Amino acid sequence: MIMKNIRNFCIIAHIDHGKSTLADRLLEFTNTVEAKDLQAQVLDDMELERERGITIKSHAIQMNYRYNGEEYILNLIDTPGHVDFSYEVSRSIAACEGALLIVDATQGIQAQTISNLYMALEHDLEIIPVVNKVDLDSANPDEVEDQIIDLIGCKREEIIRASGKTGIGIPDILNAIVEHIPAPVGDPDAPLQALIFDSVFNPFRGIIAYFKVVNGVLRDGDFVKFVSAGKEYHADEVGILKLDMVPTKEISAGNVGYIISGIKTSREVKVGDTITHVNNPCEKAIDGFEEVKPMVFAGVYPIETEDFENLRASLEKLQLNDASLTFQPESSVALGFGFRCGFLGLLHMEIIQERLGREFDMDVITTVPNVSYKVFDKKGNEIEVHNPSGLPDPTLIDHIEEPYIRASIITVADYIGPIMTLCLGKRGELVRQDYISGNRIELIFDIPLGEIVIDFYDKLKSISKGYASFDYHIHDFKESKLVKLDILLNGESVDALSTLTHVDNAVSFGRRMCEKLKELIPRQQFDIAIQAAIGAKIIARETVKAVRKDVTAKCYGGDISRKRKLLEKQKKGKKRMKQIGSVEVPQKAFLAVLKLD
């Protein structure tokens, strides 16, 4: 296929604006998917994706379309919509020349649409605006078109009205893709240079990498090198991506395809890496590659201790499908052996937990999620700490820096007050506010990532009655006054409950934790002291009273010394019991800390 007849495009949309449904209609209209294979959300093949209505893993599919008597190849590179997967989105966008900007006619422009749109504009993509769901009674296409014109400065007649459900406007979208999106630019005779934008794991064939050829030609059987991984392989099979993989002899510049070369470990295939020939390599790799860094860390422990090896095997299998998951073994006094896992964000963590349960039948406890901190000691050395128990002695620490995010919240003007209060209560700093159109406003805050890790999103949704949309990216590390808060039971520290928190919040947080644990820890034969401490200083205490027998019940009258003798005897027994007795912390206690209000 000649290069001028190839079109590579992606779809940009906020969660639940209907991009998977619209993709289904495009596939149906171009006869890429036969009627018997057609189901809702064709490209979302994970059960979890269908249930939640979100795209977790990006997909690519090729369509053939006839326009004015010529055959065109349209490569749709689907992208995940959630903020946690923004690096994958950026690599998918880098493999395209154009994008469909889809906005829900009932909801208007939302935070994620804007952040992904800016990413597309940075890569100079041609934007085709589409107003989706115009068939709904609550649709307000005129107002949404005004918002799009304000945002990207296009003409009203360029905006296509469509409906993924009924198929309105689908031919117009396909024609616009052919007319407006430029053909890829590249030199088929230059040395091979191909960008990997995704990879999937196949249990029989190893890791399959999806790529776009920027320059040169990749042929079946070529000896290739993955530049930043530094590994060399034989291309056992190359081909194009229809609903299934279709092997071909070669893939030339501008086209999208897959390569199978029997790779067994996910670390060797990195999204954003460059493929080139070993004998005739390209001069430099494609720009924009970066290692995906996890931002949120949590301990994952099996409920039954003997399941430790099964949990390791399950995490290794998950890592083959999801290279951004990292884990390393760790042990905790309270929970036994488990793993310290790194996730891209909170949704990513939730999805991994859910997949462990569904796909591998693993019941796990997850500790309080925390973020990575940079700790500087008095000598000026820097250490990265993912776990409060890994913090050096406070006397050696000079200062601690924590990650800050730049958050964009789009809401209706009625809810500005409560949202401001929420963000400022989370140590946020207002950067600016912009009116988008009419009654809608965008608030930009800098907030510490550690503050939004636990329950920020839920609170934001409830105070705005679901109207606020939220998007963020990692902005910077800033120095903060952080302290390690320990929870002690009878003087013994419970490492799984320790957290790093800001000095101003430490006392109230410690007090709330002690009160919560007092409700959850069952009574024993002896008193249990629950204490919150910063270093050696106790800042809060609660006591779980002992269950005791009334030993003086048989003394009716007589001298007081008889009663005292029995009480002293009981007191000695309790003291002895306290030395050998241990306090069991129920599973509920670890989860309760996440829900502290």
XYZ file of C-alpha atoms in Angstrom:
597
model
C 0.000 0.000 0.000
C 1.441 3.405 -0.956
C 2.090 5.703 1.948
C -0.226 8.514 0.835
C -3.232 6.184 1.327
C -2.475 5.367 4.986
C -4.123 7.244 7.861
C -3.101 6.713 11.510
C -5.426 8.193 14.133
C -6.407 7.825 17.788
C -9.472 8.805 19.801
C -9.291 11.330 22.666
C -12.155 11.397 25.165
C -12.949 11.623 28.860
C -14.053 8.402 30.613
C -17.565 7.358 29.560
C -17.935 9.762 26.627
C -18.585 6.824 24.309
C -15.314 6.263 22.452
C -15.404 2.425 22.614
C -18.968 2.427 21.236
C -17.994 4.845 18.479
C -15.004 2.630 17.619
C -17.450 -0.319 17.321
C -19.520 1.612 14.745
C -16.403 2.503 12.697
C -15.386 -1.176 12.613
C -18.906 -2.206 11.648
C -19.238 0.429 8.905
C -15.895 -0.522 7.298
C -16.799 -4.276 7.542
C -13.647 -4.910 9.589
C -15.631 -6.997 12.055
C -18.217 -9.449 10.764
C -21.720 -9.243 12.204
C -21.309 -12.574 14.057
C -18.215 -11.255 15.915
C -19.770 -7.913 16.766
C -20.395 -7.224 20.440
C -20.414 -4.054 22.529
C -16.915 -2.668 23.147
C -15.204 -4.994 20.645
C -11.738 -3.648 21.455
C -12.108 -4.035 25.239
C -11.379 -7.733 25.651
C -10.950 -7.812 29.448
C -14.067 -8.676 31.436
C -13.179 -5.910 33.891
C -13.049 -3.310 31.081
C -16.561 -4.178 29.931
C -17.981 -4.163 33.424
C -16.572 -0.782 34.412
C -16.887 0.738 30.946
C -13.245 1.874 30.907
C -10.348 1.047 28.591
C -7.402 -0.266 30.610
C -5.196 -1.623 27.824
C -4.751 0.218 24.547
C -5.505 -1.664 21.312
C -4.838 -1.107 17.639
C -6.896 -2.259 14.667
C -6.661 -1.700 10.922
C -9.658 -0.847 8.713
C -9.961 -0.688 4.909
C -12.123 2.078 3.456
C -12.997 3.057 -0.127
C -13.258 6.788 -0.793
C -13.645 8.388 -4.250
C -12.709 5.074 -5.882
C -9.433 4.691 -3.944
C -8.565 2.151 -1.214
C -7.384 3.625 2.075
C -5.916 1.944 5.164
C -7.092 3.463 8.445
C -5.156 2.447 11.577
C -7.117 3.158 14.759
C -4.771 3.199 17.762
C -7.091 3.041 20.760
C -5.894 4.684 23.993
C -6.774 4.161 27.666
C -8.811 7.087 28.996
C -7.682 7.229 32.600
C -5.106 9.624 34.006
C -2.981 6.778 35.468
C -2.070 5.589 31.967
C -1.036 8.964 30.543
C 2.427 7.773 29.379
C 0.833 4.996 27.285
C -1.531 7.601 25.844
C 1.434 9.837 24.921
C 3.173 6.985 23.030
C -0.053 6.082 21.196
C -0.467 9.748 20.242
C 3.167 9.842 19.019
C 2.337 7.000 16.596
C -0.533 8.981 14.977
C -0.958 11.931 12.634
C -4.499 12.809 13.676
C -7.036 12.409 16.481
C -10.794 12.329 16.901
C -11.747 14.607 19.796
C -14.957 13.123 21.195
C -17.120 15.134 23.579
C -20.355 13.892 25.153
C -23.274 16.119 24.108
C -24.867 15.697 27.566
C -21.756 16.416 29.693
C -19.577 18.825 27.731
C -15.803 19.124 27.949
C -14.183 17.511 30.987
C -10.744 17.498 32.581
C -9.257 14.476 30.891
C -10.332 15.570 27.424
C -8.325 18.760 27.894
C -5.143 17.108 29.191
C -5.083 14.509 26.379
C -5.930 17.207 23.819
C -2.914 19.295 24.906
C -0.767 16.183 24.536
C -2.080 15.685 20.975
C -1.458 19.340 20.082
C 2.146 19.063 21.360
C 2.657 16.268 18.794
C 1.085 18.472 16.041
C -1.847 16.129 15.433
C -4.735 17.165 13.173
C -7.836 17.307 15.426
C -11.296 16.290 14.162
C -13.942 17.417 16.709
C -16.966 15.118 17.201
C -20.003 15.705 19.440
C -21.224 12.242 20.481
C -24.570 11.024 21.912
C -26.624 13.651 20.030
C -29.576 11.206 19.947
C -30.180 11.494 23.724
C -33.045 13.635 25.040
C -30.724 15.432 27.465
C -28.195 16.283 24.720
C -27.238 19.919 24.313
C -25.084 19.910 21.150
C -25.163 23.697 20.530
C -23.704 24.561 23.929
C -21.072 21.765 23.651
C -20.090 23.028 20.173
C -19.508 26.494 21.703
C -17.187 24.911 24.290
C -15.212 23.071 21.569
C -14.867 26.278 19.487
C -13.584 28.113 22.601
C -11.110 25.312 23.298
C -9.543 24.617 19.882
C -10.685 27.572 17.790
C -12.228 25.541 14.939
C -15.204 26.573 12.749
C -18.680 25.350 13.704
C -19.144 23.507 10.387
C -16.007 21.422 11.072
C -17.631 19.804 14.119
C -19.319 16.475 13.314
C -22.473 15.463 15.202
C -22.582 11.716 15.791
C -24.059 8.938 17.877
C -22.157 5.754 18.638
C -25.391 4.003 19.537
C -27.468 4.727 16.419
C -24.633 5.248 13.909
C -25.481 8.887 13.029
C -22.518 10.705 11.472
C -20.231 7.663 11.087
C -19.702 8.127 7.282
C -18.883 11.828 7.902
C -16.226 10.835 10.461
C -14.598 8.339 8.054
C -14.577 10.887 5.223
C -13.102 13.539 7.528
C -10.328 11.128 8.558
C -9.351 10.597 4.909
C -9.647 14.281 3.940
C -8.169 16.088 6.954
C -5.641 13.767 8.590
C -2.292 13.928 6.745
C -0.631 10.785 5.425
C 2.401 9.607 7.453
C 5.801 11.039 6.508
C 8.763 8.674 6.277
C 11.434 7.256 4.007
C 10.995 3.548 3.105
C 14.641 3.387 1.902
C 16.184 4.775 5.119
C 17.456 2.495 7.928
C 14.630 0.929 9.952
C 13.178 3.059 12.768
C 9.958 1.830 14.424
C 8.201 3.061 17.596
C 6.766 0.505 20.046
C 3.500 1.884 21.435
C 2.144 -1.220 23.193
C 2.824 -4.862 24.001
C 0.677 -7.849 24.972
C 1.570 -11.250 26.395
C 0.576 -14.483 24.664
C 1.193 -17.680 26.692
C 2.254 -19.633 23.548
C 4.199 -17.022 21.565
C 5.714 -14.771 24.243
C 5.467 -10.996 24.213
C 4.002 -9.419 21.088
C 5.053 -5.805 20.471
C 2.834 -3.378 18.523
C 4.773 -0.749 16.584
C 4.535 1.967 13.943
C 7.263 2.088 11.272
C 8.570 5.670 11.023
C 11.328 4.989 8.436
C 12.478 1.899 6.530
C 10.839 -1.523 6.129
C 10.546 -4.410 8.613
C 10.466 -7.834 6.940
C 9.670 -11.302 8.201
C 12.882 -12.990 9.485
C 14.901 -9.738 9.933
C 17.514 -9.559 12.712
C 16.422 -6.573 14.813
C 17.531 -4.674 17.912
C 15.423 -2.965 20.596
C 17.495 0.174 21.177
C 16.972 1.188 24.830
C 16.571 -2.412 26.068
C 19.762 -3.276 24.130
C 18.438 -6.741 23.122
C 18.629 -8.415 19.693
C 16.030 -10.784 18.211
C 14.958 -12.505 15.005
C 11.539 -11.370 13.782
C 9.772 -14.763 13.666
C 6.565 -13.159 12.415
C 5.404 -9.672 11.467
C 1.920 -8.688 10.425
C -0.983 -6.251 10.609
C -3.641 -5.971 13.271
C -7.183 -6.747 12.218
C -9.499 -8.150 14.917
C -6.998 -11.022 14.937
C -3.353 -10.810 13.873
C -2.771 -11.266 10.129
C 0.824 -12.268 9.179
C 2.391 -10.441 6.199
C 5.812 -10.498 4.517
C 6.761 -6.892 5.367
C 5.557 -3.655 6.954
C 6.820 -0.454 5.376
C 7.148 3.146 6.580
C 3.948 4.765 7.842
C 2.127 1.524 8.638
C 1.291 -0.109 11.958
C 1.848 -3.776 12.812
C 3.069 -6.347 15.313
C 6.271 -8.369 15.770
C 6.641 -11.779 17.443
C 10.146 -12.834 18.393
C 9.700 -15.234 21.307
C 10.453 -12.703 24.074
C 9.670 -14.156 27.497
C 10.277 -11.268 29.935
C 8.180 -8.114 29.914
C 11.104 -5.887 30.983
C 12.724 -6.334 27.566
C 9.831 -4.714 25.678
C 9.343 -1.119 26.784
C 6.598 1.164 25.515
C 8.271 4.029 23.621
C 11.362 1.990 22.629
C 12.752 2.007 19.062
C 13.208 -1.081 16.830
C 16.022 -1.018 14.250
C 18.110 -3.464 12.181
C 21.271 -4.908 13.737
C 23.273 -4.719 10.460
C 22.086 -1.263 9.364
C 20.949 0.607 12.511
C 19.317 4.053 12.532
C 21.425 6.968 13.784
C 19.298 7.780 16.825
C 16.277 6.441 18.693
C 12.845 8.084 18.447
C 12.486 10.907 21.003
C 10.132 10.784 23.956
C 11.090 7.439 25.496
C 11.068 7.343 29.296
C 10.961 4.610 31.910
C 7.487 4.394 33.443
C 7.869 5.221 37.123
C 5.358 3.968 39.688
C 3.963 6.771 41.844
C 1.885 4.975 44.499
C 3.250 2.141 46.647
C 1.410 -0.352 48.846
C 2.180 -3.642 50.551
C 0.221 -6.625 49.181
C 0.039 -9.614 51.530
C -1.704 -13.000 51.150
C -4.387 -13.655 53.790
C -3.068 -17.217 54.258
C 0.701 -17.258 54.804
C 1.190 -20.414 52.710
C -0.139 -18.575 49.622
C 3.030 -16.438 49.410
C 4.541 -18.364 46.462
C 1.177 -18.405 44.632
C 0.980 -14.629 45.053
C 4.487 -14.265 43.588
C 3.512 -16.390 40.556
C 0.287 -14.375 40.083
C 2.128 -11.029 40.207
C 4.725 -12.299 37.708
C 1.963 -13.303 35.273
C 0.235 -9.936 35.720
C 3.532 -8.158 35.069
C 3.793 -9.875 31.667
C 0.567 -8.114 30.644
C 1.313 -4.898 32.485
C 4.967 -3.856 32.536
C 4.250 -0.781 34.673
C 3.564 -2.947 37.756
C 6.671 -3.349 39.952
C 7.038 -5.525 43.052
C 9.667 -6.724 45.509
C 9.393 -9.023 48.552
C 9.064 -7.497 52.018
C 8.026 -8.777 55.422
C 5.950 -7.240 58.165
C 5.696 -8.279 61.812
C 1.904 -8.007 61.727
C 1.172 -9.480 58.297
C 4.021 -11.924 57.573
C 5.587 -12.156 54.109
C 4.286 -10.183 51.152
C 5.311 -7.775 48.390
C 5.860 -4.051 48.118
C 4.122 -3.144 44.856
C 4.444 0.055 42.845
C 1.457 1.329 40.822
C 0.940 4.197 38.382
C -1.948 5.538 40.453
C -4.996 4.609 42.494
C -7.099 3.201 39.653
C -4.132 1.068 38.568
C -3.835 -0.280 42.134
C -7.557 -1.061 42.290
C -7.433 -2.864 38.934
C -4.433 -5.008 39.947
C -6.210 -5.986 43.185
C -9.344 -6.882 41.273
C -7.420 -8.886 38.661
C -5.562 -10.833 41.373
C -8.946 -11.881 42.764
C -10.605 -12.676 39.429
C -7.888 -14.185 37.312
C -5.828 -15.950 40.000
C -8.318 -16.398 42.866
C -5.939 -14.660 45.322
C -7.358 -13.021 48.457
C -4.966 -10.277 49.533
C -4.682 -7.506 52.129
C -3.380 -4.191 50.841
C -1.757 -1.808 53.318
C -2.212 1.979 53.349
C -0.985 3.263 49.965
C 1.806 5.835 50.134
C 3.995 7.678 47.658
C 7.765 7.810 47.185
C 9.664 10.447 49.126
C 13.162 11.846 48.649
C 15.019 11.881 51.979
C 18.194 13.982 52.315
C 20.544 13.259 55.208
C 22.914 15.659 56.976
C 25.774 14.678 54.621
C 23.716 15.641 51.557
C 23.029 12.061 50.331
C 19.640 11.400 48.762
C 17.631 8.197 49.352
C 14.270 7.296 47.850
C 11.840 5.896 50.422
C 8.665 4.003 49.437
C 7.797 2.666 52.883
C 7.665 4.537 56.221
C 9.591 1.705 57.892
C 12.523 2.382 55.515
C 12.970 5.903 56.898
C 16.381 6.581 58.503
C 16.695 7.728 62.132
C 15.111 11.233 62.524
C 18.389 12.613 63.946
C 20.169 11.849 60.646
C 17.560 13.470 58.375
C 18.172 16.979 57.061
C 14.905 17.362 55.122
C 12.311 15.343 53.166
C 10.825 16.219 49.763
C 7.456 14.892 48.635
C 5.907 14.737 45.141
C 3.376 17.420 44.196
C 0.801 17.120 41.428
C -0.687 19.816 39.195
C -4.417 19.053 39.406
C -7.053 20.364 37.031
C -10.649 20.290 38.301
C -13.492 21.309 35.992
C -16.804 22.015 37.675
C -19.970 24.109 37.635
C -19.574 27.464 39.435
C -22.061 26.399 42.202
C -19.547 23.983 43.738
C -16.427 26.195 43.782
C -16.674 26.884 47.552
C -16.739 23.269 48.821
C -14.080 22.179 46.257
C -11.747 25.017 47.325
C -12.239 24.015 50.988
C -11.457 20.376 50.165
C -8.278 21.195 48.201
C -6.967 23.722 50.725
C -7.655 21.213 53.525
C -5.415 18.777 51.634
C -2.562 21.364 51.719
C -3.346 22.428 48.139
C -2.267 25.767 46.660
C -4.517 27.478 44.113
C -2.509 28.302 40.965
C -5.272 29.877 38.883
C -8.905 29.619 37.830
C -10.288 30.016 34.316
C -13.875 30.280 33.099
C -14.246 27.832 30.209
C -17.703 28.810 29.004
C -20.961 29.898 30.582
C -21.171 28.391 34.049
C -18.151 26.039 33.860
C -14.849 26.798 35.526
C -11.423 25.156 35.607
C -9.465 25.265 38.884
C -5.727 24.511 38.826
C -4.190 23.394 42.138
C -0.788 22.139 43.294
C -1.478 19.386 45.843
C 0.860 16.857 47.533
C 0.293 13.448 45.923
C 0.259 11.795 49.376
C -2.870 13.788 50.292
C -4.984 12.623 47.351
C -3.933 8.967 47.574
C -6.579 7.830 50.013
C -10.054 9.323 49.573
C -9.735 12.602 47.660
C -11.534 11.475 44.508
C -14.546 10.048 46.401
C -14.931 13.252 48.414
C -14.625 15.417 45.294
C -17.380 13.447 43.563
C -19.724 13.568 46.564
C -19.385 17.330 47.297
C -19.885 18.191 43.616
C -22.769 15.676 43.222
C -20.698 13.951 40.514
C -20.256 17.118 38.418
C -16.542 17.759 38.962
C -14.017 16.039 36.706
C -10.461 15.617 37.888
C -7.167 15.152 36.114
C -3.567 15.452 37.266
C 0.067 15.006 36.318
C 3.198 14.831 38.465
C 4.568 18.331 38.720
C 7.523 18.579 41.095
C 9.131 17.539 44.390
C 8.902 20.102 47.203
C 10.387 20.193 50.694
C 7.807 19.352 53.388
C 7.760 18.959 57.157
C 6.895 15.280 57.323
C 7.036 13.004 60.357
C 6.695 9.257 60.766
C 3.647 8.343 62.821
C 3.920 4.963 64.581
C 1.095 2.977 66.151
C 2.103 1.016 69.256
C 0.114 -1.816 70.853
C 1.346 -2.443 74.408
C 4.592 -0.724 73.473
C 5.166 -2.849 70.323
C 5.170 -0.958 67.010
C 2.828 -2.303 64.271
C 4.841 -1.581 61.109
C 1.936 -2.077 58.693
C 0.024 0.797 60.316
C 2.859 3.353 60.347
C 2.493 6.309 57.982
C 4.353 9.427 56.906
C 2.230 12.479 57.511
C 2.553 16.262 57.700
C 3.407 17.766 61.108
C 0.163 19.790 61.203
C -2.043 16.736 60.622
C -0.109 14.274 62.786
C -1.864 14.784 66.151
C -5.435 14.687 64.824
C -4.653 11.742 62.519
C -2.986 9.803 65.368
C -5.946 10.442 67.649
C -8.475 9.296 65.045
C -6.455 6.137 64.376
C -6.307 5.244 68.070
C -10.079 5.747 68.428
C -10.760 3.599 65.373
C -8.465 0.784 66.537
C -10.103 0.829 69.985
C -13.418 -0.078 68.295
C -11.867 -2.838 66.168
C -9.404 -4.660 68.447
C -11.161 -7.370 70.486
C -10.876 -7.292 74.301
C -8.350 -9.619 75.927
C -7.764 -10.867 79.473
C -5.464 -7.838 79.995
C -5.532 -4.097 79.227
C -4.280 -3.139 75.752
C -2.685 0.293 75.364
C -3.056 1.744 71.847
C -0.664 4.648 71.338
C 0.260 6.954 68.465
C 3.858 8.146 68.628
C 6.212 10.432 66.727
C 9.682 9.138 67.563
C 9.709 8.732 71.360
C 6.873 11.239 71.944
C 3.403 9.762 72.551
C 0.747 12.044 71.041
C -2.460 10.015 71.598
C -3.597 7.041 73.651
C -6.653 4.810 74.026
C -7.034 1.727 76.245
C -8.984 -1.435 75.458
C -10.165 -2.565 78.920
C -9.526 -6.136 80.057
C -12.275 -8.730 80.306
C -12.243 -9.605 84.008
C -13.930 -11.987 86.381
C -15.436 -10.623 89.580
C -13.182 -12.471 92.054
C -14.645 -10.720 95.107
C -18.182 -11.998 94.501
C -17.832 -14.790 97.126
C -16.758 -12.329 99.856
C -19.945 -11.185 101.574
C -18.885 -9.095 104.542
C -15.808 -9.740 106.629
C -12.577 -7.769 106.616
C -11.528 -5.622 103.549
C -8.115 -7.335 103.544
C -9.767 -10.565 102.262
C -11.021 -8.738 99.168
C -7.724 -6.941 98.711
C -5.818 -10.246 98.845
C -7.988 -11.701 96.032
C -7.661 -8.532 93.896
C -3.849 -8.502 94.321
C -3.722 -12.147 93.246
C -5.782 -11.344 90.144
C -3.567 -8.325 89.368
C -0.422 -10.538 89.388
C -2.095 -13.015 87.033
C -3.060 -10.195 84.617
C 0.515 -8.849 84.697
C 1.957 -12.285 83.894
C -0.586 -12.728 81.112
C 0.311 -9.358 79.593
C 3.961 -10.481 79.298
C 3.136 -13.630 77.321
C -0.122 -12.601 75.627
C -0.061 -11.146 72.116
C -2.510 -8.723 70.525
C -4.144 -9.895 67.291
C -4.872 -7.021 64.885
C -7.932 -7.964 62.780
C -7.832 -7.506 58.970
C -10.567 -4.873 59.240
C -8.169 -2.564 61.104
C -5.845 -2.234 58.087
C -8.749 -1.336 55.817
C -10.323 1.032 58.366
C -7.273 3.306 58.247
C -8.075 3.993 54.561
C -11.562 5.159 55.448
C -10.712 7.538 58.318
C -12.745 10.715 58.037
